[in-house]
PDB file of C-alpha atoms in Angstrom:
ATOM      1  CA  UNK A   9      -7.438 -50.004 -29.491  1.00  0.00           C
ATOM      2  CA  UNK A  10      -4.523 -47.640 -29.511  1.00  0.00           C
ATOM      3  CA  UNK A  11      -1.185 -47.082 -28.092  1.00  0.00           C
ATOM      4  CA  UNK A  12       0.690 -49.289 -30.655  1.00  0.00           C
ATOM      5  CA  UNK A  13       4.079 -47.101 -30.756  1.00  0.00           C
ATOM      6  CA  UNK A  14       4.446 -47.612 -26.704  1.00  0.00           C
ATOM      7  CA  UNK A  15       3.781 -51.256 -24.972  1.00  0.00           C
ATOM      8  CA  UNK A  16       2.944 -51.204 -21.480  1.00  0.00           C
ATOM      9  CA  UNK A  17       4.398 -53.661 -19.052  1.00  0.00           C
ATOM     10  CA  UNK A  18       3.996 -54.462 -15.142  1.00  0.00           C
ATOM     11  CA  UNK A  19       7.680 -55.094 -13.210  1.00  0.00           C
ATOM     12  CA  UNK A  20       7.765 -56.776 -10.026  1.00  0.00           C
ATOM     13  CA  UNK A  21      10.491 -56.849  -7.705  1.00  0.00           C
ATOM     14  CA  UNK A  22      10.439 -59.296  -4.818  1.00  0.00           C
ATOM     15  CA  UNK A  23      13.077 -59.373  -2.419  1.00  0.00           C
ATOM     16  CA  UNK A  24      14.884 -57.137  -3.841  1.00  0.00           C
ATOM     17  CA  UNK A  25      17.108 -54.450  -1.521  1.00  0.00           C
ATOM     18  CA  UNK A  26      18.073 -51.430  -2.609  1.00  0.00           C
ATOM     19  CA  UNK A  27      21.075 -49.383  -1.258  1.00  0.00           C
ATOM     20  CA  UNK A  28      20.574 -46.256   0.919  1.00  0.00           C
ATOM     21  CA  UNK A  29      22.273 -44.183  -1.542  1.00  0.00           C
ATOM     22  CA  UNK A  30      19.985 -45.109  -4.362  1.00  0.00           C
ATOM     23  CA  UNK A  31      17.053 -43.302  -2.453  1.00  0.00           C
ATOM     24  CA  UNK A  32      15.064 -41.393  -4.547  1.00  0.00           C
ATOM     25  CA  UNK A  33      13.686 -38.238  -2.073  1.00  0.00           C
ATOM     26  CA  UNK A  34      13.550 -38.591   1.547  1.00  0.00           C
ATOM     27  CA  UNK A  35      12.290 -41.953   3.218  1.00  0.00           C
ATOM     28  CA  UNK A  36       8.138 -41.170   4.064  1.00  0.00           C
ATOM     29  CA  UNK A  37       7.777 -38.575   1.563  1.00  0.00           C
ATOM     30  CA  UNK A  38       7.256 -41.064  -1.562  1.00  0.00           C
ATOM     31  CA  UNK A  39       3.857 -39.648  -2.743  1.00  0.00           C
ATOM     32  CA  UNK A  40       5.499 -36.101  -2.525  1.00  0.00           C
ATOM     33  CA  UNK A  41       7.872 -37.468  -4.952  1.00  0.00           C
ATOM     34  CA  UNK A  42       5.783 -39.168  -7.461  1.00  0.00           C
ATOM     35  CA  UNK A  43       3.315 -36.444  -7.302  1.00  0.00           C
ATOM     36  CA  UNK A  44       6.398 -34.460  -8.730  1.00  0.00           C
ATOM     37  CA  UNK A  45       6.894 -37.052 -11.505  1.00  0.00           C
ATOM     38  CA  UNK A  46       3.432 -36.720 -12.213  1.00  0.00           C
ATOM     39  CA  UNK A  47       3.411 -33.364 -13.036  1.00  0.00           C
ATOM     40  CA  UNK A  48       6.567 -33.790 -15.734  1.00  0.00           C
ATOM     41  CA  UNK A  49       3.937 -36.992 -17.094  1.00  0.00           C
ATOM     42  CA  UNK A  50       1.171 -34.172 -17.419  1.00  0.00           C
ATOM     43  CA  UNK A  51       3.559 -31.803 -19.540  1.00  0.00           C
ATOM     44  CA  UNK A  52       4.767 -35.120 -21.839  1.00  0.00           C
ATOM     45  CA  UNK A  53       0.780 -35.698 -21.888  1.00  0.00           C
ATOM     46  CA  UNK A  54       0.085 -32.732 -23.354  1.00  0.00           C
ATOM     47  CA  UNK A  55       2.412 -32.510 -26.095  1.00  0.00           C
ATOM     48  CA  UNK A  56       1.974 -35.960 -26.994  1.00  0.00           C
ATOM     49  CA  UNK A  57      -1.827 -34.840 -27.777  1.00  0.00           C
ATOM     50  CA  UNK A  58      -0.832 -31.774 -29.229  1.00  0.00           C
ATOM     51  CA  UNK A  59       1.494 -33.988 -31.587  1.00  0.00           C
ATOM     52  CA  UNK A  60      -1.611 -35.959 -32.379  1.00  0.00           C
ATOM     53  CA  UNK A  61      -3.935 -32.923 -33.037  1.00  0.00           C
ATOM     54  CA  UNK A  62      -1.236 -31.014 -35.352  1.00  0.00           C
ATOM     55  CA  UNK A  63      -0.748 -34.218 -37.336  1.00  0.00           C
ATOM     56  CA  UNK A  64      -4.584 -34.849 -38.006  1.00  0.00           C
ATOM     57  CA  UNK A  65      -5.040 -31.407 -39.107  1.00  0.00           C
ATOM     58  CA  UNK A  66      -2.224 -31.282 -41.455  1.00  0.00           C
ATOM     59  CA  UNK A  67      -3.670 -34.780 -43.159  1.00  0.00           C
ATOM     60  CA  UNK A  68      -6.973 -33.079 -43.336  1.00  0.00           C
ATOM     61  CA  UNK A  69      -5.688 -29.584 -44.732  1.00  0.00           C
ATOM     62  CA  UNK A  70      -4.062 -31.543 -47.404  1.00  0.00           C
ATOM     63  CA  UNK A  71      -7.010 -33.583 -47.982  1.00  0.00           C
ATOM     64  CA  UNK A  72      -9.392 -30.526 -47.938  1.00  0.00           C
ATOM     65  CA  UNK A  73      -7.031 -28.920 -50.758  1.00  0.00           C
ATOM     66  CA  UNK A  74      -7.086 -32.043 -52.618  1.00  0.00           C
ATOM     67  CA  UNK A  75     -10.360 -33.504 -52.601  1.00  0.00           C
ATOM     68  CA  UNK A  76     -12.408 -31.900 -55.639  1.00  0.00           C
ATOM     69  CA  UNK A  77     -16.647 -31.729 -55.237  1.00  0.00           C
ATOM     70  CA  UNK A  78     -18.537 -30.264 -57.527  1.00  0.00           C
ATOM     71  CA  UNK A  79     -15.650 -28.583 -59.291  1.00  0.00           C
ATOM     72  CA  UNK A  80     -13.802 -27.270 -56.410  1.00  0.00           C
ATOM     73  CA  UNK A  81     -11.933 -28.413 -53.473  1.00  0.00           C
ATOM     74  CA  UNK A  82     -14.011 -29.322 -50.750  1.00  0.00           C
ATOM     75  CA  UNK A  83     -11.692 -26.839 -48.136  1.00  0.00           C
ATOM     76  CA  UNK A  84     -13.457 -23.813 -49.622  1.00  0.00           C
ATOM     77  CA  UNK A  85     -16.351 -24.603 -47.836  1.00  0.00           C
ATOM     78  CA  UNK A  86     -16.359 -22.963 -44.800  1.00  0.00           C
ATOM     79  CA  UNK A  87     -18.270 -26.137 -43.365  1.00  0.00           C
ATOM     80  CA  UNK A  88     -14.889 -27.677 -43.659  1.00  0.00           C
ATOM     81  CA  UNK A  89     -12.540 -25.069 -43.346  1.00  0.00           C
ATOM     82  CA  UNK A  90     -14.163 -23.396 -40.444  1.00  0.00           C
ATOM     83  CA  UNK A  91     -14.026 -26.427 -37.911  1.00  0.00           C
ATOM     84  CA  UNK A  92     -10.351 -27.074 -38.585  1.00  0.00           C
ATOM     85  CA  UNK A  93      -9.357 -23.365 -38.365  1.00  0.00           C
ATOM     86  CA  UNK A  94     -11.049 -23.353 -35.279  1.00  0.00           C
ATOM     87  CA  UNK A  95      -9.329 -26.569 -33.894  1.00  0.00           C
ATOM     88  CA  UNK A  96      -6.108 -25.197 -34.944  1.00  0.00           C
ATOM     89  CA  UNK A  97      -6.646 -22.155 -32.482  1.00  0.00           C
ATOM     90  CA  UNK A  98      -7.362 -24.295 -29.767  1.00  0.00           C
ATOM     91  CA  UNK A  99      -4.222 -26.157 -30.143  1.00  0.00           C
ATOM     92  CA  UNK A 100      -2.190 -23.229 -30.087  1.00  0.00           C
ATOM     93  CA  UNK A 101      -3.807 -22.268 -27.113  1.00  0.00           C
ATOM     94  CA  UNK A 102      -3.172 -25.346 -25.519  1.00  0.00           C
ATOM     95  CA  UNK A 103       0.171 -25.054 -26.643  1.00  0.00           C
ATOM     96  CA  UNK A 104       1.194 -22.081 -24.818  1.00  0.00           C
ATOM     97  CA  UNK A 105      -0.273 -23.469 -21.800  1.00  0.00           C
ATOM     98  CA  UNK A 106       1.857 -26.559 -21.910  1.00  0.00           C
ATOM     99  CA  UNK A 107       4.978 -24.560 -22.630  1.00  0.00           C
ATOM    100  CA  UNK A 108       3.839 -22.356 -19.432  1.00  0.00           C
ATOM    101  CA  UNK A 109       3.747 -25.412 -17.652  1.00  0.00           C
ATOM    102  CA  UNK A 110       6.707 -27.060 -18.646  1.00  0.00           C
ATOM    103  CA  UNK A 111       8.406 -23.439 -17.884  1.00  0.00           C
ATOM    104  CA  UNK A 112       7.220 -23.586 -14.194  1.00  0.00           C
ATOM    105  CA  UNK A 113       8.025 -27.500 -13.698  1.00  0.00           C
ATOM    106  CA  UNK A 114      11.656 -26.332 -14.710  1.00  0.00           C
ATOM    107  CA  UNK A 115      11.755 -23.339 -12.624  1.00  0.00           C
ATOM    108  CA  UNK A 116      10.519 -25.157  -9.339  1.00  0.00           C
ATOM    109  CA  UNK A 117      13.399 -28.077  -9.893  1.00  0.00           C
ATOM    110  CA  UNK A 118      15.880 -25.481 -10.520  1.00  0.00           C
ATOM    111  CA  UNK A 119      15.016 -23.467  -7.264  1.00  0.00           C
ATOM    112  CA  UNK A 120      14.828 -26.775  -5.226  1.00  0.00           C
ATOM    113  CA  UNK A 121      18.469 -27.676  -6.388  1.00  0.00           C
ATOM    114  CA  UNK A 122      19.686 -23.876  -5.730  1.00  0.00           C
ATOM    115  CA  UNK A 123      18.183 -23.958  -2.070  1.00  0.00           C
ATOM    116  CA  UNK A 124      19.851 -27.093  -1.765  1.00  0.00           C
ATOM    117  CA  UNK A 125      23.205 -26.416  -2.299  1.00  0.00           C
ATOM    118  CA  UNK A 126      24.588 -24.304   0.250  1.00  0.00           C
ATOM    119  CA  UNK A 127      26.030 -21.045  -1.054  1.00  0.00           C
ATOM    120  CA  UNK A 128      24.535 -21.104  -4.331  1.00  0.00           C
ATOM    121  CA  UNK A 129      22.516 -18.741  -6.259  1.00  0.00           C
ATOM    122  CA  UNK A 130      19.649 -19.078  -8.084  1.00  0.00           C
ATOM    123  CA  UNK A 131      18.074 -16.769 -10.749  1.00  0.00           C
ATOM    124  CA  UNK A 132      14.679 -17.713  -9.668  1.00  0.00           C
ATOM    125  CA  UNK A 133      13.140 -14.640  -7.887  1.00  0.00           C
ATOM    126  CA  UNK A 134       9.912 -16.067  -7.146  1.00  0.00           C
ATOM    127  CA  UNK A 135       9.446 -19.523  -5.862  1.00  0.00           C
ATOM    128  CA  UNK A 136       7.174 -21.661  -7.521  1.00  0.00           C
ATOM    129  CA  UNK A 137       5.488 -23.720  -5.620  1.00  0.00           C
ATOM    130  CA  UNK A 138       4.460 -27.663  -6.496  1.00  0.00           C
ATOM    131  CA  UNK A 139       0.873 -25.858  -6.346  1.00  0.00           C
ATOM    132  CA  UNK A 140       1.595 -23.457  -9.092  1.00  0.00           C
ATOM    133  CA  UNK A 141       3.247 -26.696 -10.990  1.00  0.00           C
ATOM    134  CA  UNK A 142       0.280 -28.709 -10.089  1.00  0.00           C
ATOM    135  CA  UNK A 143      -1.920 -26.613 -11.501  1.00  0.00           C
ATOM    136  CA  UNK A 144      -0.283 -25.679 -14.490  1.00  0.00           C
ATOM    137  CA  UNK A 145       0.564 -28.830 -15.597  1.00  0.00           C
ATOM    138  CA  UNK A 146      -3.078 -30.631 -14.955  1.00  0.00           C
ATOM    139  CA  UNK A 147      -4.344 -27.793 -16.819  1.00  0.00           C
ATOM    140  CA  UNK A 148      -2.228 -27.601 -20.079  1.00  0.00           C
ATOM    141  CA  UNK A 149      -2.907 -31.891 -20.060  1.00  0.00           C
ATOM    142  CA  UNK A 150      -6.532 -31.528 -19.598  1.00  0.00           C
ATOM    143  CA  UNK A 151      -6.753 -28.237 -22.561  1.00  0.00           C
ATOM    144  CA  UNK A 152      -4.370 -30.216 -24.750  1.00  0.00           C
ATOM    145  CA  UNK A 153      -6.121 -33.276 -24.542  1.00  0.00           C
ATOM    146  CA  UNK A 154      -9.652 -31.964 -25.385  1.00  0.00           C
ATOM    147  CA  UNK A 155      -7.899 -29.665 -28.246  1.00  0.00           C
ATOM    148  CA  UNK A 156      -6.284 -32.703 -29.517  1.00  0.00           C
ATOM    149  CA  UNK A 157      -9.681 -35.156 -29.466  1.00  0.00           C
ATOM    150  CA  UNK A 158     -11.414 -32.407 -31.424  1.00  0.00           C
ATOM    151  CA  UNK A 159      -8.940 -31.669 -33.976  1.00  0.00           C
ATOM    152  CA  UNK A 160      -8.888 -35.537 -34.508  1.00  0.00           C
ATOM    153  CA  UNK A 161     -12.314 -36.276 -34.539  1.00  0.00           C
ATOM    154  CA  UNK A 162     -12.876 -33.091 -37.203  1.00  0.00           C
ATOM    155  CA  UNK A 163     -10.166 -34.510 -39.288  1.00  0.00           C
ATOM    156  CA  UNK A 164     -12.036 -37.735 -39.385  1.00  0.00           C
ATOM    157  CA  UNK A 165     -14.958 -36.063 -40.701  1.00  0.00           C
ATOM    158  CA  UNK A 166     -13.301 -33.381 -43.128  1.00  0.00           C
ATOM    159  CA  UNK A 167     -12.509 -36.514 -44.779  1.00  0.00           C
ATOM    160  CA  UNK A 168     -15.985 -37.876 -44.905  1.00  0.00           C
ATOM    161  CA  UNK A 169     -16.449 -41.657 -45.548  1.00  0.00           C
ATOM    162  CA  UNK A 170     -12.718 -41.798 -46.214  1.00  0.00           C
ATOM    163  CA  UNK A 171     -11.778 -40.711 -42.602  1.00  0.00           C
ATOM    164  CA  UNK A 172     -13.088 -44.099 -41.516  1.00  0.00           C
ATOM    165  CA  UNK A 173     -10.221 -46.059 -43.517  1.00  0.00           C
ATOM    166  CA  UNK A 174      -6.833 -46.828 -42.173  1.00  0.00           C
ATOM    167  CA  UNK A 175      -5.293 -45.519 -45.598  1.00  0.00           C
ATOM    168  CA  UNK A 176      -5.856 -42.380 -44.222  1.00  0.00           C
ATOM    169  CA  UNK A 177      -4.250 -42.243 -40.947  1.00  0.00           C
ATOM    170  CA  UNK A 178      -6.632 -39.983 -39.222  1.00  0.00           C
ATOM    171  CA  UNK A 179      -8.934 -42.781 -37.878  1.00  0.00           C
ATOM    172  CA  UNK A 180      -5.633 -43.831 -35.792  1.00  0.00           C
ATOM    173  CA  UNK A 181      -4.691 -40.668 -34.551  1.00  0.00           C
ATOM    174  CA  UNK A 182      -8.848 -40.256 -32.998  1.00  0.00           C
ATOM    175  CA  UNK A 183      -8.254 -43.755 -31.246  1.00  0.00           C
ATOM    176  CA  UNK A 184      -4.761 -42.264 -29.968  1.00  0.00           C
ATOM    177  CA  UNK A 185      -6.182 -39.246 -28.985  1.00  0.00           C
ATOM    178  CA  UNK A 186      -8.407 -40.841 -26.204  1.00  0.00           C
ATOM    179  CA  UNK A 187      -4.989 -41.976 -24.288  1.00  0.00           C
ATOM    180  CA  UNK A 188      -4.508 -38.052 -23.115  1.00  0.00           C
ATOM    181  CA  UNK A 189      -8.412 -37.575 -22.302  1.00  0.00           C
ATOM    182  CA  UNK A 190      -8.542 -40.752 -19.380  1.00  0.00           C
ATOM    183  CA  UNK A 191      -4.618 -41.422 -18.592  1.00  0.00           C
ATOM    184  CA  UNK A 192      -2.837 -40.870 -16.430  1.00  0.00           C
ATOM    185  CA  UNK A 193      -5.557 -38.935 -14.696  1.00  0.00           C
ATOM    186  CA  UNK A 194      -9.520 -38.631 -16.256  1.00  0.00           C
ATOM    187  CA  UNK A 195     -10.655 -34.747 -17.234  1.00  0.00           C
ATOM    188  CA  UNK A 196     -13.224 -35.253 -13.728  1.00  0.00           C
ATOM    189  CA  UNK A 197     -10.140 -35.649 -11.561  1.00  0.00           C
ATOM    190  CA  UNK A 198      -8.241 -32.473 -13.125  1.00  0.00           C
ATOM    191  CA  UNK A 199     -11.783 -30.085 -13.189  1.00  0.00           C
ATOM    192  CA  UNK A 200     -11.761 -31.699  -9.324  1.00  0.00           C
ATOM    193  CA  UNK A 201      -7.973 -30.386  -8.844  1.00  0.00           C
ATOM    194  CA  UNK A 202      -8.524 -26.642 -10.129  1.00  0.00           C
ATOM    195  CA  UNK A 203     -11.960 -26.635  -8.443  1.00  0.00           C
ATOM    196  CA  UNK A 204     -10.131 -27.313  -4.818  1.00  0.00           C
ATOM    197  CA  UNK A 205      -6.582 -25.903  -5.261  1.00  0.00           C
ATOM    198  CA  UNK A 206      -7.430 -22.545  -7.413  1.00  0.00           C
ATOM    199  CA  UNK A 207     -10.874 -21.783  -6.700  1.00  0.00           C
ATOM    200  CA  UNK A 208     -10.959 -23.021  -3.177  1.00  0.00           C
ATOM    201  CA  UNK A 209     -13.941 -25.075  -3.595  1.00  0.00           C
ATOM    202  CA  UNK A 210     -14.743 -28.016  -0.695  1.00  0.00           C
ATOM    203  CA  UNK A 211     -13.330 -31.355  -1.858  1.00  0.00           C
ATOM    204  CA  UNK A 212     -15.840 -33.660  -3.691  1.00  0.00           C
ATOM    205  CA  UNK A 213     -13.845 -36.989  -3.715  1.00  0.00           C
TER     206      UNK A 213
END
């Protein structure tokens, strides 16, 4: 249905020996290492979602300025303009959340590198925990995915019936915007994570 830009495949390694010096992390800590990578993935997915949303809005704004109905551009109608403006503001807010998550992720890496090197100094005054990064990355992924989907849907609607036509691209953006909402983690699991880690609610799964 989508994801035409990136192919997805499975790779299997049978009886493949990895030298000890190639081990990522420490033995027995693989899940924690994977979690760190997932936080980076959430930041990347948030960026992908934002790109889709902004691209869809650009198409919609251009169409709303050029499409003339009853003697004036449809963008003069608040029913067209307001949803697009609202979508832009949601994307801007999600972008700030994404940049914040990426900064925390980088700060956590720098702190870890600084603490592992004896005698080295680090500029990080307050240690950023893996939990801090997880909360920020999940929040960014959630907000960006929702903002992008809304922007893409409104871009399709702004085109009217032509929004369904492939030649205007917005239908493709809408299809692609579903990916950040369901992968690599669902919206519901993000809400579970924030509810448990931030609000201290009992684990529900």
